[in-house]
Amino acid sequence: MPGAERALRRQTAGVAWHLVLSVVTLAMIAPVLWGILTSFKPANEIYSLSPFSAHPTLEHYAHAISEWPVAQLIGNTFVMAAGVAIGQLLIAVLGAFALAYFAPSARGLILTLLTISLAIPPQALIIPQFLLTAKLGWLNSDLGLIVPQLGASALAVLLLLQHVDALPPSLLNAARLDGARPLEVLWSIVLPALRPAIAAVTILVFITTWNDYLWPLLVAPRQIDTTVQIGLRQFETAEGTNFGGLLAAATLTSLPILVVYLVASRRITDAFLQSGIK
Amino acid sequence: MTSLLTPTPTRGVATSGSPRRGARAWPYLTPVLALLLVWVYGPALFTGVLSFLEWNLTGAPGGFVGLDNYARLFREPEFGQAAGQTLLYAAALLPFSTIIPMFLAIMLWQRPGRASTVYRSLLFLPVMVAPVAVAVSWRFILNPLQGLANETIALVGLPPMNWLGDPASALIVIVIVTSAKVTAFNMLLYSAALSTLDRRTLEAARLERASAWETTRFVVIPQLNRTTVLLGLLSIVLAGQWVFTNVSVLTQGGPDGVTDNVYYRIYTLGFEFFETGMASAAAAIVLLFFGIASLGWVFLRRSRARG
């Protein structure tokens, strides 16, 4: 019976499909998953091969919270990520609006400058950027963590510009003929139309900045002023690494982003999709 | 994505571009341009200046030494090795940024539904989790004494490995640790490309009774070629930057420099050895390379747009 045979083949294909995808998925998230599971094991079982302990414990979390300035570091990281996200958004909205609305004759040149800046490896600029930050007295400060990263707004400007350029010209021209001033057009016509794009850019910049490693390592190495990513180094001592505390702290510091992702995974993948690269 | 890399130089919504109108744009453009000049283009030029100075970061800036920093950079074996390893990373990460995410995306696309949505969300997780958190989990797993990796290979009778300390395995480990994020991200980009496939070609393949594999091979993959070329190029150019955090957390460029690359070398020279001049020379070489490449890109686009 060809029908039954086809049904059987379809079923086998379905099983193979699930098998491949679940193995790949597991392989990709297994390291982090193992880290999280380990953070709940008591110290004497930490190297056990069983994923779950018979005596799960929060001792490493208690240690991480009492011995490690977790609230302070999460606060620092939040201030940096929010500062960079909001700052980039403000200057990008103004810039993208101006490029589209006024069409300055230098538009082509500015776009080229922005596009090329996307290709410049950030690691190749760290020496002068560090010297300037130090000269301004911004080492170990929120300003030093935030302001230099506002130079990298090109992606935000180009993403928003695509959306402003896509607005129907009649919409803006009508407002212009009505005698609306540019700021009024920006505020009452462009901003409401851009709301989804603005949300996407904010999410994208916030998450990439939260996970940022090199810049805070350079300008805020001091224990209390730094971000969570750099603060994790404090679990490494001369006597070795306290893996229980380290994995508990790593779990705690990834939690805010993971919670946001669980709530809004579709929105977030859309935001990353728009960025294309990064 | 392609449109972002190739913005239209022509004007947007404005219909009349009188000079007076254009001039009113500057107050709005000042913040973005000022920050871009102070924190990106200024530092890029200043890197070039620093590369000609004798300067140890702990002391005061010294005098002009011509190409001395470049000569020293090329005399020490480390920089040449770092450049070679950068290419090795580019080659090693290429399958993880093209063929593997392509097949994952195609599989998810072939069976849309609840299961594929769940898989897609989970597969994207490596992009969300902080690279440092991923790297410290790996370090725990690869711990030479009792780590999961050695315990697992012991089950099949293999001797324990010093994964991060052995030149034979360290670079492979860095590539694998980095690959999850790259694969996850590019899978998303391939998924987006698949959602724009030409429906008529798929319908034609169905009418021809093409098998699933034939459809994939002769209808789907050819339409993904543009995406593959672009992602492959980006991967080759950016691979060395992608591994930076993992190198820093896991190996610091060692053992014997096998996991080093030019970006990490800039950091080591500048912030471990405080060799400002040599670090700037290394950075200037990288900037020159990217400068030439991106100017080439811009001119290529211009000439293609014209003719």
Coordinates of C-alpha atoms in Angstrom, one line a residue:
Chain A
M1 CA 0.0 0.0 0.0
P2 CA 1.8 3.1 -1.2
G3 CA -0.2 5.4 1.1
A4 CA 0.9 3.6 4.2
E5 CA 4.5 3.5 2.9
R6 CA 4.5 7.2 2.3
A7 CA 3.1 7.9 5.7
L8 CA 5.8 5.8 7.2
R9 CA 8.5 7.6 5.3
R10 CA 7.1 11.0 6.4
Q11 CA 7.2 9.8 10.0
T12 CA 10.8 8.6 9.7
A13 CA 11.7 12.0 8.2
G14 CA 10.0 13.7 11.0
V15 CA 11.9 11.7 13.6
A16 CA 15.2 12.4 11.8
W17 CA 14.3 16.1 11.7
H18 CA 13.7 16.3 15.4
L19 CA 16.8 14.2 16.1
V20 CA 19.1 16.4 14.2
L21 CA 17.7 19.7 15.5
S22 CA 17.5 18.6 19.1
V23 CA 21.1 17.3 19.0
V24 CA 22.4 20.5 17.4
T25 CA 20.4 22.7 19.8
L26 CA 21.6 20.8 22.8
A27 CA 25.2 21.0 21.6
M28 CA 24.9 24.8 21.2
I29 CA 23.4 25.5 24.6
A30 CA 25.0 22.6 26.6
P31 CA 28.0 24.5 27.9
V32 CA 25.9 27.3 29.4
L33 CA 23.3 24.8 30.6
W34 CA 26.0 22.8 32.3
G35 CA 27.3 25.9 34.0
I36 CA 23.9 26.8 35.3
L37 CA 23.2 23.2 36.6
T38 CA 26.6 23.1 38.2
S39 CA 26.0 26.4 40.1
F40 CA 23.3 24.5 42.1
K41 CA 25.6 21.6 43.1
P42 CA 27.3 21.5 46.6
A43 CA 31.0 22.1 46.5
N44 CA 32.0 18.5 47.0
E45 CA 29.9 17.3 44.0
I46 CA 30.8 20.1 41.7
Y47 CA 32.7 17.8 39.3
S48 CA 30.1 15.1 39.4
L49 CA 29.0 13.8 36.0
S50 CA 25.3 13.8 36.9
P51 CA 23.6 16.9 35.7
F52 CA 21.5 17.1 38.8
S53 CA 22.7 16.9 42.4
A54 CA 20.8 14.9 45.0
H55 CA 21.4 17.8 47.4
P56 CA 20.8 21.0 45.4
T57 CA 22.1 24.0 47.1
L58 CA 22.1 27.8 46.9
E59 CA 25.4 28.1 48.8
H60 CA 27.2 29.5 45.7
Y61 CA 24.6 32.1 45.2
A62 CA 24.8 33.1 48.8
H63 CA 28.6 33.3 48.4
A64 CA 28.3 35.3 45.2
I65 CA 25.8 37.8 46.8
S66 CA 27.7 38.3 50.0
E67 CA 31.3 38.3 48.7
W68 CA 30.8 39.9 45.4
P69 CA 29.2 43.4 44.8
V70 CA 26.6 41.9 42.5
A71 CA 24.0 44.7 42.9
Q72 CA 26.6 47.3 42.4
L73 CA 28.0 45.6 39.2
I74 CA 24.5 45.0 37.7
G75 CA 23.7 48.6 38.5
N76 CA 26.9 49.8 36.7
T77 CA 26.2 47.6 33.7
F78 CA 22.6 48.8 33.5
V79 CA 23.7 52.4 33.6
M80 CA 26.2 51.8 30.9
A81 CA 23.9 49.8 28.6
A82 CA 20.9 52.2 29.1
G83 CA 23.2 55.2 28.7
V84 CA 24.6 54.0 25.5
A85 CA 21.3 52.8 24.1
I86 CA 19.4 56.0 24.9
G87 CA 22.3 58.2 23.9
Q88 CA 22.8 56.5 20.5
L89 CA 19.1 56.6 20.0
L90 CA 18.8 60.4 20.6
I91 CA 21.6 61.3 18.3
A92 CA 20.6 58.7 15.7
V93 CA 17.0 60.0 15.6
L94 CA 18.2 63.6 15.1
G95 CA 20.7 62.5 12.5
A96 CA 18.5 60.2 10.5
F97 CA 15.7 62.8 10.5
A98 CA 18.0 65.5 9.3
L99 CA 19.5 63.4 6.5
A100 CA 16.1 62.5 5.2
Y101 CA 14.1 65.6 5.8
F102 CA 16.6 68.3 4.8
A103 CA 18.5 66.2 2.3
P104 CA 21.7 68.2 2.8
S105 CA 24.1 68.2 -0.1
A106 CA 26.6 66.3 2.0
R107 CA 24.2 63.4 2.5
G108 CA 26.3 61.1 0.3
L109 CA 29.5 61.9 2.0
I110 CA 28.0 61.5 5.5
L111 CA 26.5 58.2 4.6
T112 CA 29.9 57.0 3.3
L113 CA 31.6 58.2 6.5
L114 CA 29.0 56.3 8.6
T115 CA 29.2 53.1 6.5
I116 CA 33.0 53.0 6.6
S117 CA 33.0 53.6 10.4
L118 CA 31.0 50.3 10.6
A119 CA 33.9 48.5 9.1
I120 CA 36.6 49.9 11.4
P121 CA 37.6 47.2 13.9
P122 CA 37.0 48.6 17.4
Q123 CA 40.1 46.9 18.7
A124 CA 42.3 49.0 16.4
L125 CA 41.1 52.3 18.1
I126 CA 41.5 51.4 21.7
I127 CA 44.9 53.1 22.3
P128 CA 43.9 56.7 21.4
Q129 CA 40.4 56.2 22.8
F130 CA 41.9 55.1 26.1
L131 CA 44.3 58.0 26.2
L132 CA 41.5 60.5 25.5
T133 CA 39.3 59.0 28.1
A134 CA 42.1 59.1 30.6
K135 CA 43.0 62.7 29.7
L136 CA 39.3 63.7 30.3
G137 CA 39.5 62.1 33.8
W138 CA 36.8 59.6 32.9
L139 CA 38.5 56.4 33.8
N140 CA 36.5 54.3 36.3
S141 CA 33.4 56.5 35.7
D142 CA 30.0 56.1 34.0
L143 CA 31.0 58.9 31.5
G144 CA 34.0 56.9 30.4
L145 CA 31.9 53.8 29.9
I146 CA 29.2 55.6 28.0
V147 CA 30.4 58.6 26.0
P148 CA 33.1 56.9 23.9
Q149 CA 30.6 54.3 22.8
L150 CA 28.3 57.0 21.4
G151 CA 30.8 57.4 18.6
A152 CA 29.7 54.0 17.3
S153 CA 26.2 55.2 16.4
A154 CA 26.5 54.6 12.7
L155 CA 24.4 51.4 12.8
A156 CA 21.6 53.1 14.7
V157 CA 21.6 56.1 12.2
L158 CA 21.6 53.9 9.1
L159 CA 18.9 51.6 10.5
L160 CA 16.6 54.5 11.4
L161 CA 17.4 56.3 8.1
Q162 CA 16.0 53.3 6.2
H163 CA 12.7 53.8 8.0
V164 CA 12.6 57.6 7.7
D165 CA 13.4 57.3 4.0
A166 CA 10.5 54.8 3.6
L167 CA 7.9 57.2 4.9
P168 CA 5.6 58.5 2.2
P169 CA 6.9 61.9 1.0
S170 CA 3.4 63.2 0.9
L171 CA 3.1 62.8 4.6
L172 CA 6.1 65.1 5.4
N173 CA 5.4 67.5 2.6
A174 CA 1.8 68.0 3.8
A175 CA 3.1 68.9 7.2
R176 CA 5.6 71.2 5.7
L177 CA 3.0 73.0 3.6
D178 CA 0.9 73.4 6.7
G179 CA 3.8 75.4 8.1
A180 CA 4.9 72.9 10.7
R181 CA 8.4 73.5 12.0
P182 CA 11.0 70.7 11.5
L183 CA 10.9 69.8 15.2
E184 CA 7.1 69.5 15.1
V185 CA 7.4 67.2 12.1
L186 CA 9.9 65.1 13.9
W187 CA 7.9 64.9 17.1
S188 CA 4.4 64.5 15.8
I189 CA 4.9 62.6 12.5
V190 CA 8.2 60.9 12.3
L191 CA 8.6 59.7 15.8
P192 CA 5.2 57.9 16.1
A193 CA 5.9 56.3 12.7
L194 CA 9.3 55.1 13.8
R195 CA 8.2 53.6 17.1
P196 CA 8.9 49.9 16.2
A197 CA 12.2 50.7 14.6
I198 CA 13.2 52.7 17.7
A199 CA 12.3 49.9 19.9
A200 CA 14.3 47.5 17.8
V201 CA 17.4 49.7 17.8
T202 CA 17.2 50.3 21.6
I203 CA 16.9 46.5 22.4
L204 CA 19.8 45.8 20.0
V205 CA 22.2 48.4 21.4
F206 CA 21.2 47.6 25.0
I207 CA 21.9 43.9 24.7
T208 CA 25.2 44.3 22.8
T209 CA 26.4 46.9 25.3
W210 CA 25.4 44.8 28.3
N211 CA 27.5 41.9 26.9
D212 CA 30.4 44.2 26.0
Y213 CA 33.8 43.1 27.2
L214 CA 36.8 45.0 25.9
W215 CA 35.8 48.6 26.6
P216 CA 34.9 48.2 30.3
L217 CA 38.0 46.1 30.7
L218 CA 40.1 49.0 29.5
V219 CA 38.4 52.0 31.2
A220 CA 36.9 50.6 34.3
P221 CA 39.1 47.8 35.6
R222 CA 38.5 48.7 39.3
Q223 CA 36.4 46.2 41.1
I224 CA 33.6 48.5 42.2
D225 CA 33.3 50.6 39.1
T226 CA 33.3 47.9 36.5
T227 CA 30.6 45.9 34.8
V228 CA 29.4 42.4 35.4
Q229 CA 31.4 40.9 32.5
I230 CA 34.7 42.2 33.9
G231 CA 33.7 41.7 37.6
L232 CA 33.6 37.9 37.0
R233 CA 37.4 37.9 36.9
Q234 CA 37.3 38.5 40.7
F235 CA 36.5 34.8 41.3
E236 CA 40.0 34.0 40.1
T237 CA 42.4 34.1 42.9
A238 CA 46.0 33.1 43.4
E239 CA 44.7 29.8 44.9
G240 CA 42.7 29.0 41.8
T241 CA 39.3 29.6 40.5
N242 CA 36.2 29.4 42.7
F243 CA 34.1 27.7 40.1
G244 CA 30.9 27.4 42.2
G245 CA 30.8 31.1 42.9
L246 CA 31.9 32.0 39.4
L247 CA 29.2 30.0 37.7
A248 CA 26.5 31.2 40.1
A249 CA 27.6 34.8 39.4
A250 CA 27.7 34.2 35.7
T251 CA 24.1 32.8 35.9
L252 CA 23.0 35.8 37.9
T253 CA 24.5 38.3 35.5
S254 CA 23.0 36.6 32.4
L255 CA 19.6 36.4 34.0
P256 CA 18.3 39.9 33.2
I257 CA 19.0 39.4 29.5
L258 CA 17.6 35.9 29.4
V259 CA 14.4 37.0 31.1
V260 CA 14.0 39.8 28.6
Y261 CA 14.6 37.3 25.8
L262 CA 12.0 34.8 27.1
V263 CA 9.4 37.6 27.3
A264 CA 10.1 39.2 23.9
S265 CA 12.1 36.6 21.9
R266 CA 10.3 37.4 18.6
R267 CA 10.9 41.2 18.9
I268 CA 14.5 40.6 19.8
T269 CA 15.3 38.3 17.0
D270 CA 13.6 40.8 14.7
A271 CA 15.8 43.6 16.1
F272 CA 19.0 41.6 15.5
L273 CA 17.7 40.6 12.1
Q274 CA 17.5 44.3 11.1
S275 CA 21.0 44.9 12.2
G276 CA 22.3 42.3 9.7
I277 CA 25.8 42.3 11.0
K278 CA 27.3 42.8 14.4
Chain B
M1 CA 21.3 43.6 5.5
T2 CA 22.6 44.2 2.0
S3 CA 20.7 47.5 1.8
L4 CA 22.3 48.6 5.1
L5 CA 25.8 48.0 3.6
T6 CA 24.8 49.9 0.5
P7 CA 22.8 53.0 1.6
T8 CA 21.4 55.1 -1.1
P9 CA 23.4 58.3 -1.6
T10 CA 20.5 60.0 -3.3
R11 CA 18.2 62.1 -1.2
G12 CA 15.3 60.8 0.8
V13 CA 11.8 62.4 1.2
A14 CA 12.9 66.0 0.6
T15 CA 11.8 67.1 -2.9
S16 CA 13.4 70.5 -3.1
G17 CA 17.0 70.4 -1.9
S18 CA 17.8 74.1 -1.8
P19 CA 21.1 75.0 -0.2
R20 CA 19.3 77.0 2.5
R21 CA 17.2 74.0 3.5
G22 CA 20.3 71.8 3.6
A23 CA 22.1 74.1 5.9
R24 CA 19.3 73.7 8.5
A25 CA 20.3 70.1 8.8
W26 CA 23.5 70.8 10.6
P27 CA 22.3 71.4 14.1
Y28 CA 20.6 68.0 14.0
L29 CA 23.7 66.3 12.5
T30 CA 26.2 67.9 14.8
P31 CA 26.0 65.3 17.7
V32 CA 26.4 62.3 15.5
L33 CA 29.2 63.8 13.4
A34 CA 31.0 65.3 16.4
L35 CA 31.0 62.0 18.3
L36 CA 32.0 60.1 15.1
L37 CA 35.0 62.4 14.6
V38 CA 36.1 62.6 18.2
W39 CA 35.8 58.9 19.0
V40 CA 36.3 57.1 15.7
Y41 CA 38.0 59.0 12.9
G42 CA 40.1 61.1 15.2
P43 CA 41.5 58.1 17.0
A44 CA 42.0 56.3 13.7
L45 CA 44.3 59.2 12.5
F46 CA 45.9 59.6 16.0
T47 CA 46.8 55.9 15.9
G48 CA 48.9 56.6 12.8
V49 CA 50.6 59.5 14.6
L50 CA 51.3 57.4 17.7
S51 CA 52.9 54.7 15.5
F52 CA 55.7 57.0 14.7
L53 CA 56.4 57.9 18.4
E54 CA 58.6 56.3 21.0
W55 CA 56.2 56.0 23.9
N56 CA 55.8 53.7 26.8
L57 CA 52.3 54.2 28.3
T58 CA 53.6 54.4 31.8
G59 CA 55.9 57.4 31.0
A60 CA 55.6 60.6 29.1
P61 CA 55.3 60.6 25.3
G62 CA 58.8 60.4 23.7
G63 CA 60.1 61.7 20.4
F64 CA 59.6 60.9 16.7
V65 CA 61.2 57.6 15.8
G66 CA 60.1 57.2 12.1
L67 CA 59.3 53.7 11.2
D68 CA 61.2 52.2 14.1
N69 CA 58.0 50.8 15.7
Y70 CA 57.1 49.1 12.5
A71 CA 60.6 47.6 12.2
R72 CA 60.5 46.3 15.7
L73 CA 57.0 44.9 15.1
F74 CA 58.1 42.9 12.1
R75 CA 61.4 41.8 13.7
E76 CA 59.6 40.1 16.6
P77 CA 58.1 36.8 15.6
E78 CA 54.8 37.3 17.5
F79 CA 53.2 39.7 15.1
G80 CA 53.8 37.6 12.1
Q81 CA 52.4 34.6 13.9
A82 CA 49.4 36.6 15.1
A83 CA 48.7 37.6 11.5
G84 CA 48.9 34.0 10.4
Q85 CA 46.6 32.8 13.2
T86 CA 44.1 35.5 12.2
L87 CA 43.8 33.9 8.7
L88 CA 43.5 30.5 10.4
Y89 CA 40.6 31.7 12.4
A90 CA 39.0 33.1 9.3
A91 CA 39.3 29.7 7.6
A92 CA 38.2 27.7 10.6
L93 CA 35.1 29.7 11.3
L94 CA 33.9 29.8 7.7
P95 CA 31.8 26.6 7.8
F96 CA 30.1 27.8 11.0
S97 CA 29.1 31.0 9.4
T98 CA 27.9 29.6 6.1
I99 CA 27.0 26.0 5.4
I100 CA 26.0 24.9 8.9
P101 CA 23.6 27.8 9.7
M102 CA 22.3 27.4 6.1
F103 CA 21.3 23.8 6.6
L104 CA 19.8 24.6 10.1
A105 CA 17.8 27.4 8.6
I106 CA 16.6 25.2 5.7
M107 CA 15.5 22.5 8.1
L108 CA 13.5 24.9 10.2
W109 CA 12.0 26.4 7.1
Q110 CA 10.9 23.1 5.7
R111 CA 8.6 22.3 8.6
P112 CA 7.1 25.5 9.9
G113 CA 5.2 25.2 13.1
R114 CA 5.4 25.3 16.8
A115 CA 8.4 22.9 17.1
S116 CA 10.5 24.9 14.6
T117 CA 9.7 28.1 16.5
V118 CA 10.8 26.6 19.7
Y119 CA 14.0 25.3 18.1
R120 CA 14.7 28.6 16.5
S121 CA 14.4 30.5 19.8
L122 CA 16.7 28.0 21.6
L123 CA 19.2 28.0 18.8
F124 CA 19.4 31.8 19.0
L125 CA 20.3 31.8 22.7
P126 CA 24.1 31.8 22.2
V127 CA 23.7 35.3 20.8
M128 CA 21.9 36.5 23.9
V129 CA 24.1 35.0 26.7
A130 CA 27.1 37.1 27.6
P131 CA 30.2 35.8 25.9
V132 CA 32.1 35.9 29.2
A133 CA 29.4 33.7 30.9
V134 CA 29.8 31.2 28.0
A135 CA 33.5 31.3 28.2
V136 CA 33.7 30.6 32.0
S137 CA 31.3 27.7 31.6
W138 CA 33.6 26.3 29.0
R139 CA 36.6 26.8 31.2
F140 CA 34.9 24.8 33.9
I141 CA 34.1 22.0 31.4
L142 CA 37.6 21.9 30.0
N143 CA 39.3 22.0 33.4
P144 CA 42.2 19.5 33.0
L145 CA 41.8 18.0 36.4
Q146 CA 38.2 16.8 36.7
G147 CA 36.4 18.7 34.0
L148 CA 33.4 17.2 32.1
A149 CA 35.4 17.0 28.8
N150 CA 38.1 14.8 30.2
E151 CA 35.7 12.7 32.2
T152 CA 33.7 12.1 29.1
I153 CA 36.7 11.1 26.9
A154 CA 37.9 8.9 29.8
L155 CA 34.6 6.9 29.3
V156 CA 35.9 5.7 25.9
G157 CA 39.4 5.1 27.3
L158 CA 41.2 8.3 26.1
P159 CA 43.8 9.9 28.2
P160 CA 43.1 13.4 29.8
M161 CA 43.8 16.4 27.7
N162 CA 45.1 19.9 28.7
W163 CA 42.6 21.4 26.2
L164 CA 43.5 25.1 26.7
G165 CA 47.2 24.5 27.4
D166 CA 48.0 22.2 24.5
P167 CA 48.9 24.0 21.2
A168 CA 47.3 21.1 19.3
S169 CA 43.8 21.7 20.8
A170 CA 43.7 25.4 22.0
L171 CA 42.8 27.0 18.7
I172 CA 40.2 24.4 17.9
V173 CA 38.6 25.0 21.3
I174 CA 38.5 28.8 20.7
V175 CA 36.9 28.2 17.3
I176 CA 34.3 25.8 18.8
V177 CA 33.4 28.1 21.7
T178 CA 33.0 31.0 19.2
S179 CA 31.1 29.0 16.6
A180 CA 27.8 28.8 18.6
K181 CA 27.2 32.5 18.5
V182 CA 28.2 32.8 14.8
T183 CA 26.0 29.9 13.8
A184 CA 23.1 31.1 15.8
F185 CA 23.3 34.6 14.3
N186 CA 23.7 33.5 10.7
M187 CA 21.0 31.0 11.0
L188 CA 18.7 33.9 11.7
L189 CA 19.9 35.8 8.6
Y190 CA 19.5 32.7 6.4
S191 CA 15.9 32.3 7.8
A192 CA 15.2 35.8 6.7
A193 CA 16.6 35.1 3.2
L194 CA 14.4 31.9 3.0
S195 CA 11.3 33.9 3.8
T196 CA 11.8 35.9 0.6
L197 CA 12.2 32.9 -1.7
D198 CA 10.4 32.9 -5.1
R199 CA 7.3 30.9 -4.4
R200 CA 6.8 30.1 -8.1
T201 CA 10.0 28.2 -8.4
L202 CA 9.0 26.1 -5.3
E203 CA 5.6 25.4 -6.9
A204 CA 7.3 24.4 -10.1
A205 CA 9.5 22.0 -8.3
R206 CA 6.5 20.5 -6.5
L207 CA 4.7 20.0 -9.8
E208 CA 7.8 18.3 -11.3
R209 CA 7.6 15.9 -8.3
A210 CA 11.1 16.9 -7.2
S211 CA 12.2 15.2 -4.0
A212 CA 12.9 17.3 -0.9
W213 CA 16.6 17.0 -1.5
E214 CA 16.4 17.9 -5.2
T215 CA 14.3 21.0 -4.3
T216 CA 16.8 22.0 -1.7
R217 CA 19.8 21.4 -3.9
F218 CA 18.5 22.9 -7.2
V219 CA 15.9 25.5 -6.1
V220 CA 16.5 26.7 -2.6
I221 CA 20.3 26.8 -2.2
P222 CA 21.0 28.6 -5.5
Q223 CA 18.7 31.4 -4.3
L224 CA 20.7 31.7 -1.1
N225 CA 24.0 32.2 -2.9
R226 CA 24.0 35.9 -2.4
T227 CA 23.5 35.5 1.3
T228 CA 26.2 32.9 1.5
V229 CA 28.8 35.0 -0.4
L230 CA 28.1 38.0 1.8
L231 CA 28.2 36.0 5.1
G232 CA 31.3 34.2 4.0
L233 CA 33.1 37.5 3.2
L234 CA 32.0 39.0 6.5
S235 CA 33.1 36.0 8.4
I236 CA 36.6 36.0 6.7
V237 CA 37.0 39.7 7.6
L238 CA 35.6 39.6 11.1
A239 CA 36.6 36.2 12.5
G240 CA 39.6 37.5 14.3
Q241 CA 37.4 40.1 16.1
W242 CA 34.7 37.6 17.0
V243 CA 37.1 35.4 19.0
F244 CA 38.6 38.3 21.0
T245 CA 36.6 37.8 24.3
N246 CA 37.1 34.0 24.2
V247 CA 40.8 34.4 23.7
S248 CA 41.0 36.9 26.5
V249 CA 39.0 34.8 29.0
L250 CA 40.3 31.4 28.0
T251 CA 43.9 31.5 26.7
Q252 CA 45.3 35.1 26.6
G253 CA 46.7 34.2 23.2
G254 CA 48.7 31.2 24.4
P255 CA 50.0 28.5 24.5
D256 CA 53.0 29.5 22.4
G257 CA 50.8 32.1 20.6
V258 CA 48.7 29.6 18.8
T259 CA 45.4 31.4 19.8
D260 CA 46.7 34.9 19.3
N261 CA 45.6 37.1 16.5
V262 CA 46.3 40.7 15.4
Y263 CA 43.5 42.2 17.4
Y264 CA 44.5 40.5 20.6
R265 CA 48.1 41.4 19.8
I266 CA 47.2 45.1 19.7
Y267 CA 45.7 44.7 23.2
T268 CA 48.6 42.7 24.6
L269 CA 51.2 45.2 23.2
G270 CA 49.3 48.2 24.4
F271 CA 47.8 47.2 27.7
E272 CA 50.0 44.3 29.0
F273 CA 53.5 45.6 27.8
F274 CA 52.5 49.3 27.6
E275 CA 54.3 49.5 24.3
T276 CA 52.1 52.3 22.9
G277 CA 54.2 52.9 19.8
M278 CA 54.3 49.2 18.7
A279 CA 50.7 48.7 19.6
S280 CA 49.7 51.7 17.5
A281 CA 51.9 50.5 14.6
A282 CA 50.0 47.1 14.7
A283 CA 46.7 48.9 14.9
A284 CA 47.7 51.2 12.0
I285 CA 48.4 48.2 9.8
V286 CA 45.0 46.8 10.6
L287 CA 43.3 50.2 10.0
L288 CA 45.1 50.6 6.7
F289 CA 43.9 47.2 5.6
F290 CA 40.3 48.0 6.4
G291 CA 40.6 51.5 5.0
I292 CA 41.7 50.2 1.6
A293 CA 39.1 47.4 1.7
S294 CA 36.2 49.7 2.5
L295 CA 37.3 52.3 0.0
G296 CA 37.5 49.6 -2.6
W297 CA 33.9 48.5 -1.6
V298 CA 32.6 52.1 -1.9
F299 CA 34.2 52.6 -5.4
L300 CA 33.1 49.2 -6.6
R301 CA 29.5 50.2 -5.6
R302 CA 29.8 53.6 -7.3
S303 CA 31.1 52.2 -10.5
R304 CA 28.5 49.5 -10.5
A305 CA 25.7 52.0 -9.8
R306 CA 26.9 54.1 -12.8
G307 CA 27.4 51.4 -15.4

